[in-house]
mmCIF file with all atom_site columns, C-alpha atoms in Angstrom:
data_model
loop_
_atom_site.group_PDB
_atom_site.id
_atom_site.type_symbol
_atom_site.label_atom_id
_atom_site.label_alt_id
_atom_site.label_comp_id
_atom_site.label_asym_id
_atom_site.label_entity_id
_atom_site.label_seq_id
_atom_site.pdbx_PDB_ins_code
_atom_site.Cartn_x
_atom_site.Cartn_y
_atom_site.Cartn_z
_atom_site.occupancy
_atom_site.B_iso_or_equiv
_atom_site.pdbx_formal_charge
_atom_site.auth_seq_id
_atom_site.auth_comp_id
_atom_site.auth_asym_id
_atom_site.auth_atom_id
_atom_site.pdbx_PDB_model_num
ATOM 1   C CA . VAL A 1 1   ? -51.304 131.980 -1.821  1.00 96.00 ? 213 VAL A CA 1
ATOM 2   C CA . SER A 1 2   ? -48.374 130.907 -4.015  1.00 96.00 ? 214 SER A CA 1
ATOM 3   C CA . ASN A 1 3   ? -45.666 133.568 -3.882  1.00 93.00 ? 215 ASN A CA 1
ATOM 4   C CA . ALA A 1 4   ? -42.334 131.749 -4.319  1.00 86.00 ? 216 ALA A CA 1
ATOM 5   C CA . GLY A 1 5   ? -40.184 133.148 -7.082  1.00 90.00 ? 217 GLY A CA 1
ATOM 6   C CA . VAL A 1 6   ? -36.650 133.810 -8.311  1.00 89.00 ? 218 VAL A CA 1
ATOM 7   C CA . GLY A 1 7   ? -35.508 136.159 -11.056 1.00 89.00 ? 219 GLY A CA 1
ATOM 8   C CA . MET A 1 8   ? -33.108 136.027 -13.964 1.00 91.00 ? 220 MET A CA 1
ATOM 9   C CA . ALA A 1 9   ? -32.130 138.732 -16.432 1.00 91.00 ? 221 ALA A CA 1
ATOM 10  C CA . GLY A 1 10  ? -29.397 138.968 -19.025 1.00 93.00 ? 222 GLY A CA 1
ATOM 11  C CA . PRO A 1 11  ? -28.245 137.684 -22.416 1.00 95.00 ? 223 PRO A CA 1
ATOM 12  C CA . LEU A 1 12  ? -29.387 134.114 -23.018 1.00 95.00 ? 224 LEU A CA 1
ATOM 13  C CA . GLU A 1 13  ? -25.886 132.892 -23.917 1.00 95.00 ? 225 GLU A CA 1
ATOM 14  C CA . CYS A 1 14  ? -24.619 133.894 -20.472 1.00 94.00 ? 226 CYS A CA 1
ATOM 15  C CA . GLN A 1 15  ? -27.136 131.828 -18.495 1.00 93.00 ? 227 GLN A CA 1
ATOM 16  C CA . SER A 1 16  ? -26.541 128.163 -17.698 1.00 94.00 ? 228 SER A CA 1
ATOM 17  C CA . LEU A 1 17  ? -29.143 125.476 -18.282 1.00 97.00 ? 229 LEU A CA 1
ATOM 18  C CA . ALA A 1 18  ? -28.772 124.458 -14.637 1.00 97.00 ? 230 ALA A CA 1
ATOM 19  C CA . ALA A 1 19  ? -29.738 127.983 -13.513 1.00 96.00 ? 231 ALA A CA 1
ATOM 20  C CA . MET A 1 20  ? -32.678 127.987 -15.930 1.00 97.00 ? 232 MET A CA 1
ATOM 21  C CA . GLN A 1 21  ? -33.907 124.621 -14.630 1.00 98.00 ? 233 GLN A CA 1
ATOM 22  C CA . SER A 1 22  ? -33.564 125.816 -11.039 1.00 97.00 ? 234 SER A CA 1
ATOM 23  C CA . LEU A 1 23  ? -35.651 128.901 -11.823 1.00 97.00 ? 235 LEU A CA 1
ATOM 24  C CA . MET A 1 24  ? -38.360 126.802 -13.493 1.00 98.00 ? 236 MET A CA 1
ATOM 25  C CA . ASP A 1 25  ? -38.354 124.417 -10.531 1.00 97.00 ? 237 ASP A CA 1
ATOM 26  C CA . THR A 1 26  ? -39.149 127.284 -8.164  1.00 97.00 ? 238 THR A CA 1
ATOM 27  C CA . ASN A 1 27  ? -41.358 129.555 -10.277 1.00 97.00 ? 239 ASN A CA 1
ATOM 28  C CA . PHE A 1 28  ? -43.391 126.885 -12.070 1.00 98.00 ? 240 PHE A CA 1
ATOM 29  C CA . PHE A 1 29  ? -42.995 123.466 -10.473 1.00 98.00 ? 241 PHE A CA 1
ATOM 30  C CA . GLY A 1 30  ? -43.135 125.028 -7.004  1.00 97.00 ? 242 GLY A CA 1
ATOM 31  C CA . LEU A 1 31  ? -46.656 126.196 -7.874  1.00 98.00 ? 243 LEU A CA 1
ATOM 32  C CA . VAL A 1 32  ? -47.562 122.814 -9.385  1.00 98.00 ? 244 VAL A CA 1
ATOM 33  C CA . ARG A 1 33  ? -46.437 120.988 -6.239  1.00 97.00 ? 245 ARG A CA 1
ATOM 34  C CA . LEU A 1 34  ? -48.475 123.344 -4.043  1.00 97.00 ? 246 LEU A CA 1
ATOM 35  C CA . VAL A 1 35  ? -51.643 122.981 -6.136  1.00 98.00 ? 247 VAL A CA 1
ATOM 36  C CA . LYS A 1 36  ? -51.310 119.180 -6.195  1.00 98.00 ? 248 LYS A CA 1
ATOM 37  C CA . GLU A 1 37  ? -51.281 119.254 -2.379  1.00 97.00 ? 249 GLU A CA 1
ATOM 38  C CA . VAL A 1 38  ? -54.215 121.608 -1.747  1.00 98.00 ? 250 VAL A CA 1
ATOM 39  C CA . LEU A 1 39  ? -56.558 121.014 -4.698  1.00 98.00 ? 251 LEU A CA 1
ATOM 40  C CA . PRO A 1 40  ? -57.821 117.497 -3.818  1.00 98.00 ? 252 PRO A CA 1
ATOM 41  C CA . ASP A 1 41  ? -59.100 118.612 -0.401  1.00 98.00 ? 253 ASP A CA 1
ATOM 42  C CA . MET A 1 42  ? -60.633 121.766 -1.869  1.00 98.00 ? 254 MET A CA 1
ATOM 43  C CA . LYS A 1 43  ? -62.443 119.624 -4.438  1.00 98.00 ? 255 LYS A CA 1
ATOM 44  C CA . ARG A 1 44  ? -63.748 117.305 -1.715  1.00 98.00 ? 256 ARG A CA 1
ATOM 45  C CA . ARG A 1 45  ? -65.003 120.291 0.285   1.00 98.00 ? 257 ARG A CA 1
ATOM 46  C CA . ARG A 1 46  ? -66.264 121.953 -2.906  1.00 98.00 ? 258 ARG A CA 1
ATOM 47  C CA . GLY A 1 47  ? -64.745 125.232 -1.846  1.00 97.00 ? 259 GLY A CA 1
ATOM 48  C CA . GLY A 1 48  ? -61.435 127.038 -1.873  1.00 97.00 ? 260 GLY A CA 1
ATOM 49  C CA . HIS A 1 49  ? -59.396 129.808 -3.451  1.00 98.00 ? 261 HIS A CA 1
ATOM 50  C CA . ILE A 1 50  ? -55.876 129.528 -4.879  1.00 98.00 ? 262 ILE A CA 1
ATOM 51  C CA . VAL A 1 51  ? -54.170 132.898 -5.368  1.00 98.00 ? 263 VAL A CA 1
ATOM 52  C CA . VAL A 1 52  ? -51.027 132.894 -7.514  1.00 98.00 ? 264 VAL A CA 1
ATOM 53  C CA . ILE A 1 53  ? -48.569 135.791 -7.660  1.00 96.00 ? 265 ILE A CA 1
ATOM 54  C CA . SER A 1 54  ? -47.764 135.845 -11.361 1.00 96.00 ? 266 SER A CA 1
ATOM 55  C CA . SER A 1 55  ? -46.345 138.819 -13.290 1.00 94.00 ? 267 SER A CA 1
ATOM 56  C CA . ILE A 1 56  ? -47.132 141.114 -16.175 1.00 92.00 ? 268 ILE A CA 1
ATOM 57  C CA . MET A 1 57  ? -44.314 139.113 -17.799 1.00 92.00 ? 269 MET A CA 1
ATOM 58  C CA . GLY A 1 58  ? -46.669 136.146 -17.814 1.00 94.00 ? 270 GLY A CA 1
ATOM 59  C CA . LEU A 1 59  ? -48.652 138.081 -20.419 1.00 92.00 ? 271 LEU A CA 1
ATOM 60  C CA . GLN A 1 60  ? -45.889 139.888 -22.285 1.00 90.00 ? 272 GLN A CA 1
ATOM 61  C CA . GLY A 1 61  ? -42.263 138.906 -22.685 1.00 91.00 ? 273 GLY A CA 1
ATOM 62  C CA . ILE A 1 62  ? -39.672 141.601 -21.995 1.00 90.00 ? 274 ILE A CA 1
ATOM 63  C CA . VAL A 1 63  ? -36.249 141.817 -23.628 1.00 92.00 ? 275 VAL A CA 1
ATOM 64  C CA . PHE A 1 64  ? -33.474 140.076 -21.624 1.00 93.00 ? 276 PHE A CA 1
ATOM 65  C CA . ASN A 1 65  ? -36.031 138.386 -19.354 1.00 94.00 ? 277 ASN A CA 1
ATOM 66  C CA . ASP A 1 66  ? -36.430 135.317 -21.582 1.00 96.00 ? 278 ASP A CA 1
ATOM 67  C CA . ILE A 1 67  ? -36.351 132.578 -18.934 1.00 97.00 ? 279 ILE A CA 1
ATOM 68  C CA . TYR A 1 68  ? -38.178 134.484 -16.195 1.00 96.00 ? 280 TYR A CA 1
ATOM 69  C CA . ALA A 1 69  ? -40.952 135.372 -18.655 1.00 96.00 ? 281 ALA A CA 1
ATOM 70  C CA . ALA A 1 70  ? -41.090 131.740 -19.821 1.00 98.00 ? 282 ALA A CA 1
ATOM 71  C CA . SER A 1 71  ? -41.641 130.596 -16.228 1.00 98.00 ? 283 SER A CA 1
ATOM 72  C CA . LYS A 1 72  ? -44.475 133.086 -15.751 1.00 98.00 ? 284 LYS A CA 1
ATOM 73  C CA . PHE A 1 73  ? -46.023 132.146 -19.114 1.00 97.00 ? 285 PHE A CA 1
ATOM 74  C CA . ALA A 1 74  ? -45.986 128.562 -17.832 1.00 98.00 ? 286 ALA A CA 1
ATOM 75  C CA . VAL A 1 75  ? -47.731 129.679 -14.634 1.00 98.00 ? 287 VAL A CA 1
ATOM 76  C CA . GLU A 1 76  ? -50.387 131.504 -16.637 1.00 97.00 ? 288 GLU A CA 1
ATOM 77  C CA . GLY A 1 77  ? -50.986 128.566 -18.992 1.00 98.00 ? 289 GLY A CA 1
ATOM 78  C CA . PHE A 1 78  ? -51.159 126.106 -16.106 1.00 98.00 ? 290 PHE A CA 1
ATOM 79  C CA . CYS A 1 79  ? -53.737 128.182 -14.235 1.00 98.00 ? 291 CYS A CA 1
ATOM 80  C CA . GLU A 1 80  ? -55.744 129.015 -17.359 1.00 97.00 ? 292 GLU A CA 1
ATOM 81  C CA . SER A 1 81  ? -56.003 125.318 -18.146 1.00 97.00 ? 293 SER A CA 1
ATOM 82  C CA . LEU A 1 82  ? -56.952 124.410 -14.575 1.00 98.00 ? 294 LEU A CA 1
ATOM 83  C CA . VAL A 1 83  ? -59.465 127.155 -13.768 1.00 97.00 ? 295 VAL A CA 1
ATOM 84  C CA . VAL A 1 84  ? -62.440 125.663 -15.656 1.00 97.00 ? 296 VAL A CA 1
ATOM 85  C CA . GLN A 1 85  ? -62.114 122.277 -13.939 1.00 96.00 ? 297 GLN A CA 1
ATOM 86  C CA . ALA A 1 86  ? -61.641 124.017 -10.575 1.00 98.00 ? 298 ALA A CA 1
ATOM 87  C CA . LEU A 1 87  ? -64.812 126.060 -11.005 1.00 97.00 ? 299 LEU A CA 1
ATOM 88  C CA . ARG A 1 88  ? -66.768 122.829 -11.396 1.00 97.00 ? 300 ARG A CA 1
ATOM 89  C CA . PHE A 1 89  ? -65.819 122.130 -7.760  1.00 98.00 ? 301 PHE A CA 1
ATOM 90  C CA . ASN A 1 90  ? -66.463 125.711 -6.598  1.00 97.00 ? 302 ASN A CA 1
ATOM 91  C CA . VAL A 1 91  ? -62.732 126.382 -6.318  1.00 98.00 ? 303 VAL A CA 1
ATOM 92  C CA . ALA A 1 92  ? -61.512 129.783 -7.498  1.00 98.00 ? 304 ALA A CA 1
ATOM 93  C CA . ILE A 1 93  ? -58.099 130.465 -9.036  1.00 98.00 ? 305 ILE A CA 1
ATOM 94  C CA . SER A 1 94  ? -56.759 134.014 -9.230  1.00 98.00 ? 306 SER A CA 1
ATOM 95  C CA . LEU A 1 95  ? -53.620 135.326 -10.893 1.00 98.00 ? 307 LEU A CA 1
ATOM 96  C CA . VAL A 1 96  ? -52.240 138.550 -9.407  1.00 97.00 ? 308 VAL A CA 1
ATOM 97  C CA . GLU A 1 97  ? -50.047 140.176 -12.082 1.00 96.00 ? 309 GLU A CA 1
ATOM 98  C CA . PRO A 1 98  ? -47.740 142.941 -10.818 1.00 93.00 ? 310 PRO A CA 1
ATOM 99  C CA . GLY A 1 99  ? -45.375 144.992 -12.921 1.00 86.00 ? 311 GLY A CA 1
ATOM 100 C CA . PRO A 1 100 ? -42.151 146.184 -11.281 1.00 83.00 ? 312 PRO A CA 1
ATOM 101 C CA . VAL A 1 101 ? -42.137 145.988 -7.477  1.00 86.00 ? 313 VAL A CA 1
ATOM 102 C CA . THR A 1 102 ? -39.427 147.781 -5.527  1.00 84.00 ? 314 THR A CA 1
ATOM 103 C CA . THR A 1 103 ? -37.962 145.184 -3.161  1.00 80.00 ? 315 THR A CA 1
ATOM 104 C CA . GLU A 1 104 ? -34.612 143.638 -2.266  1.00 78.00 ? 316 GLU A CA 1
ATOM 105 C CA . PHE A 1 105 ? -35.488 140.925 -4.830  1.00 72.00 ? 317 PHE A CA 1
ATOM 106 C CA . GLU A 1 106 ? -34.964 143.356 -7.736  1.00 73.00 ? 318 GLU A CA 1
ATOM 107 C CA . THR A 1 107 ? -32.093 145.217 -6.081  1.00 74.00 ? 319 THR A CA 1
ATOM 108 C CA . LYS A 1 108 ? -30.135 141.967 -5.664  1.00 78.00 ? 320 LYS A CA 1
ATOM 109 C CA . LEU A 1 109 ? -30.994 140.841 -9.212  1.00 74.00 ? 321 LEU A CA 1
ATOM 110 C CA . TYR A 1 110 ? -29.655 144.035 -10.786 1.00 76.00 ? 322 TYR A CA 1
ATOM 111 C CA . GLU A 1 111 ? -26.580 144.179 -8.570  1.00 79.00 ? 323 GLU A CA 1
ATOM 112 C CA . GLU A 1 112 ? -25.694 140.665 -9.714  1.00 81.00 ? 324 GLU A CA 1
ATOM 113 C CA . ALA A 1 113 ? -26.373 141.638 -13.345 1.00 78.00 ? 325 ALA A CA 1
ATOM 114 C CA . GLU A 1 114 ? -23.986 144.590 -13.135 1.00 78.00 ? 326 GLU A CA 1
ATOM 115 C CA . ARG A 1 115 ? -21.178 142.331 -11.828 1.00 81.00 ? 327 ARG A CA 1
ATOM 116 C CA . ALA A 1 116 ? -21.786 139.384 -14.190 1.00 84.00 ? 328 ALA A CA 1
ATOM 117 C CA . ASP A 1 117 ? -19.453 138.096 -16.887 1.00 87.00 ? 329 ASP A CA 1
ATOM 118 C CA . TYR A 1 118 ? -20.781 138.706 -20.393 1.00 89.00 ? 330 TYR A CA 1
ATOM 119 C CA . SER A 1 119 ? -17.851 137.273 -22.327 1.00 90.00 ? 331 SER A CA 1
ATOM 120 C CA . ARG A 1 120 ? -20.009 134.412 -23.611 1.00 93.00 ? 332 ARG A CA 1
ATOM 121 C CA . THR A 1 121 ? -22.100 136.766 -25.714 1.00 94.00 ? 333 THR A CA 1
ATOM 122 C CA . ASP A 1 122 ? -21.096 139.188 -28.454 1.00 95.00 ? 334 ASP A CA 1
ATOM 123 C CA . PRO A 1 123 ? -19.917 142.711 -27.519 1.00 94.00 ? 335 PRO A CA 1
ATOM 124 C CA . GLU A 1 124 ? -22.951 144.415 -29.072 1.00 94.00 ? 336 GLU A CA 1
ATOM 125 C CA . THR A 1 125 ? -25.436 142.348 -27.033 1.00 94.00 ? 337 THR A CA 1
ATOM 126 C CA . ALA A 1 126 ? -23.405 142.876 -23.861 1.00 93.00 ? 338 ALA A CA 1
ATOM 127 C CA . ASP A 1 127 ? -23.398 146.632 -24.505 1.00 92.00 ? 339 ASP A CA 1
ATOM 128 C CA . ILE A 1 128 ? -27.169 146.717 -25.147 1.00 91.00 ? 340 ILE A CA 1
ATOM 129 C CA . PHE A 1 129 ? -27.821 144.874 -21.887 1.00 92.00 ? 341 PHE A CA 1
ATOM 130 C CA . THR A 1 130 ? -25.431 146.798 -19.622 1.00 89.00 ? 342 THR A CA 1
ATOM 131 C CA . ASN A 1 131 ? -25.766 150.298 -21.087 1.00 86.00 ? 343 ASN A CA 1
ATOM 132 C CA . LEU A 1 132 ? -29.349 150.285 -22.359 1.00 86.00 ? 344 LEU A CA 1
ATOM 133 C CA . TYR A 1 133 ? -31.439 147.678 -20.569 1.00 87.00 ? 345 TYR A CA 1
ATOM 134 C CA . LEU A 1 134 ? -30.042 148.068 -17.038 1.00 85.00 ? 346 LEU A CA 1
ATOM 135 C CA . ARG A 1 135 ? -30.171 151.867 -17.217 1.00 81.00 ? 347 ARG A CA 1
ATOM 136 C CA . ASN A 1 136 ? -33.745 151.905 -18.511 1.00 81.00 ? 348 ASN A CA 1
ATOM 137 C CA . SER A 1 137 ? -34.821 149.295 -15.970 1.00 81.00 ? 349 SER A CA 1
ATOM 138 C CA . LYS A 1 138 ? -33.665 151.494 -13.091 1.00 76.00 ? 350 LYS A CA 1
ATOM 139 C CA . ASP A 1 139 ? -35.765 154.353 -14.470 1.00 75.00 ? 351 ASP A CA 1
ATOM 140 C CA . VAL A 1 140 ? -38.761 152.040 -14.872 1.00 77.00 ? 352 VAL A CA 1
ATOM 141 C CA . PHE A 1 141 ? -38.504 150.811 -11.282 1.00 74.00 ? 353 PHE A CA 1
ATOM 142 C CA . SER A 1 142 ? -38.048 154.295 -9.828  1.00 73.00 ? 354 SER A CA 1
ATOM 143 C CA . SER A 1 143 ? -40.959 155.698 -11.859 1.00 77.00 ? 355 SER A CA 1
ATOM 144 C CA . LEU A 1 144 ? -43.479 152.851 -12.080 1.00 80.00 ? 356 LEU A CA 1
ATOM 145 C CA . GLY A 1 145 ? -42.438 150.489 -9.290  1.00 81.00 ? 357 GLY A CA 1
ATOM 146 C CA . GLN A 1 146 ? -45.012 149.565 -6.652  1.00 84.00 ? 358 GLN A CA 1
ATOM 147 C CA . THR A 1 147 ? -44.320 148.818 -2.995  1.00 89.00 ? 359 THR A CA 1
ATOM 148 C CA . PRO A 1 148 ? -44.768 145.323 -1.536  1.00 91.00 ? 360 PRO A CA 1
ATOM 149 C CA . GLU A 1 149 ? -47.507 146.788 0.674   1.00 95.00 ? 361 GLU A CA 1
ATOM 150 C CA . ASP A 1 150 ? -49.387 147.935 -2.422  1.00 94.00 ? 362 ASP A CA 1
ATOM 151 C CA . ILE A 1 151 ? -49.219 144.427 -3.916  1.00 93.00 ? 363 ILE A CA 1
ATOM 152 C CA . ALA A 1 152 ? -50.405 142.994 -0.585  1.00 95.00 ? 364 ALA A CA 1
ATOM 153 C CA . GLU A 1 153 ? -53.426 145.322 -0.649  1.00 96.00 ? 365 GLU A CA 1
ATOM 154 C CA . HIS A 1 154 ? -54.259 144.233 -4.210  1.00 95.00 ? 366 HIS A CA 1
ATOM 155 C CA . THR A 1 155 ? -53.911 140.583 -3.182  1.00 97.00 ? 367 THR A CA 1
ATOM 156 C CA . LEU A 1 156 ? -56.158 141.114 -0.168  1.00 97.00 ? 368 LEU A CA 1
ATOM 157 C CA . ARG A 1 157 ? -58.856 142.637 -2.392  1.00 97.00 ? 369 ARG A CA 1
ATOM 158 C CA . VAL A 1 158 ? -58.671 139.579 -4.652  1.00 98.00 ? 370 VAL A CA 1
ATOM 159 C CA . ILE A 1 159 ? -58.934 137.234 -1.649  1.00 97.00 ? 371 ILE A CA 1
ATOM 160 C CA . GLU A 1 160 ? -61.920 139.107 -0.194  1.00 97.00 ? 372 GLU A CA 1
ATOM 161 C CA . ALA A 1 161 ? -63.816 139.504 -3.486  1.00 97.00 ? 373 ALA A CA 1
ATOM 162 C CA . ALA A 1 162 ? -67.287 137.932 -3.541  1.00 95.00 ? 374 ALA A CA 1
ATOM 163 C CA . ARG A 1 163 ? -66.531 136.724 -7.093  1.00 95.00 ? 375 ARG A CA 1
ATOM 164 C CA . PRO A 1 164 ? -62.730 136.456 -7.291  1.00 96.00 ? 376 PRO A CA 1
ATOM 165 C CA . PRO A 1 165 ? -61.309 137.539 -10.664 1.00 97.00 ? 377 PRO A CA 1
ATOM 166 C CA . PHE A 1 166 ? -59.205 135.083 -12.639 1.00 97.00 ? 378 PHE A CA 1
ATOM 167 C CA . ARG A 1 167 ? -56.696 137.816 -13.556 1.00 96.00 ? 379 ARG A CA 1
ATOM 168 C CA . HIS A 1 168 ? -55.911 140.985 -11.644 1.00 95.00 ? 380 HIS A CA 1
ATOM 169 C CA . GLN A 1 169 ? -53.253 143.431 -12.862 1.00 93.00 ? 381 GLN A CA 1
ATOM 170 C CA . THR A 1 170 ? -51.911 145.689 -10.121 1.00 93.00 ? 382 THR A CA 1
ATOM 171 C CA . ASN A 1 171 ? -50.398 148.451 -12.267 1.00 89.00 ? 383 ASN A CA 1
ATOM 172 C CA . ALA A 1 172 ? -52.612 150.264 -14.790 1.00 85.00 ? 384 ALA A CA 1
ATOM 173 C CA . ALA A 1 173 ? -49.533 151.606 -16.594 1.00 80.00 ? 385 ALA A CA 1
ATOM 174 C CA . TYR A 1 174 ? -48.991 148.134 -18.085 1.00 79.00 ? 386 TYR A CA 1
ATOM 175 C CA . THR A 1 175 ? -52.514 147.605 -19.425 1.00 80.00 ? 387 THR A CA 1
ATOM 176 C CA . PRO A 1 176 ? -51.735 149.149 -22.868 1.00 79.00 ? 388 PRO A CA 1
ATOM 177 C CA . MET A 1 177 ? -48.643 146.937 -23.174 1.00 76.00 ? 389 MET A CA 1
ATOM 178 C CA . ALA A 1 178 ? -50.680 143.777 -22.597 1.00 77.00 ? 390 ALA A CA 1
ATOM 179 C CA . ALA A 1 179 ? -53.427 145.042 -24.910 1.00 83.00 ? 391 ALA A CA 1
ATOM 180 C CA . LEU A 1 180 ? -51.033 145.327 -27.880 1.00 82.00 ? 392 LEU A CA 1
ATOM 181 C CA . LYS A 1 181 ? -50.926 141.528 -28.201 1.00 82.00 ? 393 LYS A CA 1
ATOM 182 C CA . HIS A 1 182 ? -54.705 141.292 -28.429 1.00 84.00 ? 394 HIS A CA 1
ATOM 183 C CA . ALA A 1 183 ? -54.970 144.192 -30.869 1.00 89.00 ? 395 ALA A CA 1
ATOM 184 C CA . ASP A 1 184 ? -52.875 142.350 -33.480 1.00 89.00 ? 396 ASP A CA 1
ATOM 185 C CA . PRO A 1 185 ? -52.868 138.514 -33.320 1.00 88.00 ? 397 PRO A CA 1
ATOM 186 C CA . SER A 1 186 ? -49.928 138.377 -35.772 1.00 93.00 ? 398 SER A CA 1
ATOM 187 C CA . GLY A 1 187 ? -47.648 139.937 -33.162 1.00 90.00 ? 399 GLY A CA 1
ATOM 188 C CA . ALA A 1 188 ? -46.282 142.517 -35.599 1.00 92.00 ? 400 ALA A CA 1
ATOM 189 C CA . LEU A 1 189 ? -47.733 145.533 -33.776 1.00 88.00 ? 401 LEU A CA 1
ATOM 190 C CA . MET A 1 190 ? -46.335 144.490 -30.408 1.00 87.00 ? 402 MET A CA 1
ATOM 191 C CA . THR A 1 191 ? -42.912 143.542 -31.796 1.00 89.00 ? 403 THR A CA 1
ATOM 192 C CA . ASP A 1 192 ? -42.550 146.769 -33.774 1.00 89.00 ? 404 ASP A CA 1
ATOM 193 C CA . ALA A 1 193 ? -43.648 148.921 -30.827 1.00 85.00 ? 405 ALA A CA 1
ATOM 194 C CA . PHE A 1 194 ? -41.178 147.302 -28.436 1.00 84.00 ? 406 PHE A CA 1
ATOM 195 C CA . TYR A 1 195 ? -38.323 147.401 -30.942 1.00 87.00 ? 407 TYR A CA 1
ATOM 196 C CA . LYS A 1 196 ? -38.790 151.134 -31.465 1.00 86.00 ? 408 LYS A CA 1
ATOM 197 C CA . LEU A 1 197 ? -39.168 151.750 -27.731 1.00 81.00 ? 409 LEU A CA 1
ATOM 198 C CA . VAL A 1 198 ? -35.912 149.932 -26.939 1.00 82.00 ? 410 VAL A CA 1
ATOM 199 C CA . PHE A 1 199 ? -33.685 150.856 -29.884 1.00 84.00 ? 411 PHE A CA 1
ATOM 200 C CA . LYS A 1 200 ? -35.038 154.076 -31.433 1.00 82.00 ? 412 LYS A CA 1
ATOM 201 C CA . TYR A 1 201 ? -36.818 156.071 -28.757 1.00 74.00 ? 413 TYR A CA 1
ATOM 202 C CA . ASP A 1 202 ? -35.034 154.990 -25.576 1.00 69.00 ? 414 ASP A CA 1
ATOM 203 C CA . ALA A 1 203 ? -34.089 158.614 -24.774 1.00 67.00 ? 415 ALA A CA 1
ATOM 204 C CA . VAL A 1 204 ? -37.749 159.609 -25.024 1.00 62.00 ? 416 VAL A CA 1
ATOM 205 C CA . LEU A 1 205 ? -38.675 156.639 -22.809 1.00 63.00 ? 417 LEU A CA 1
ATOM 206 C CA . ARG A 1 206 ? -36.195 157.650 -20.108 1.00 62.00 ? 418 ARG A CA 1
ATOM 207 C CA . LEU A 1 207 ? -37.311 161.287 -20.241 1.00 61.00 ? 419 LEU A CA 1
ATOM 208 C CA . SER A 1 208 ? -40.980 160.335 -19.923 1.00 62.00 ? 420 SER A CA 1
ATOM 209 C CA . LEU A 1 209 ? -40.235 158.059 -16.969 1.00 57.00 ? 421 LEU A CA 1
ATOM 210 C CA . ARG A 1 210 ? -38.319 160.792 -15.173 1.00 60.00 ? 422 ARG A CA 1
#
């Protein structure tokens, strides 16, 4: 089970390349290093199961989560490319894709975001992040967040499955969001829906979450 991960949220201009590279080294290359170690023996034994804790943000990017989403997209692409070869050797790969999970991980991330310096971006972007995104995110976590125990139960079901699924989403509330991308390959439907949700109907979003 690959579960190492770090988070990053905020305006792109305020994040250093060094921090971005560090995140990618943990979230993506950490997984690559693990798979390189365990896969050869699994192939020799012609049996094994690699379970990767990914994220719904590996399927759908979320505003102000540019680099974190990029790392999870990389995880998803890596595993999607590898799974066919692995199956030839009777090795299963499963991606567990949670939405928000209420842990100290997120609490620390948002506490740091509230204290951060946003002088390197424009005032409008800083205001959108601090007064719109952070506020809405707290409502999302309090309304839709799962417990770590719930994610563990989902992961256990994936591990014990007779035919392990390649992808397993843990929160049904996010299925429509992921489906928008497949409904319109041009991306217009998804982009328009998220723009309106963030900038036009944010009050309705917060009310519905509460």
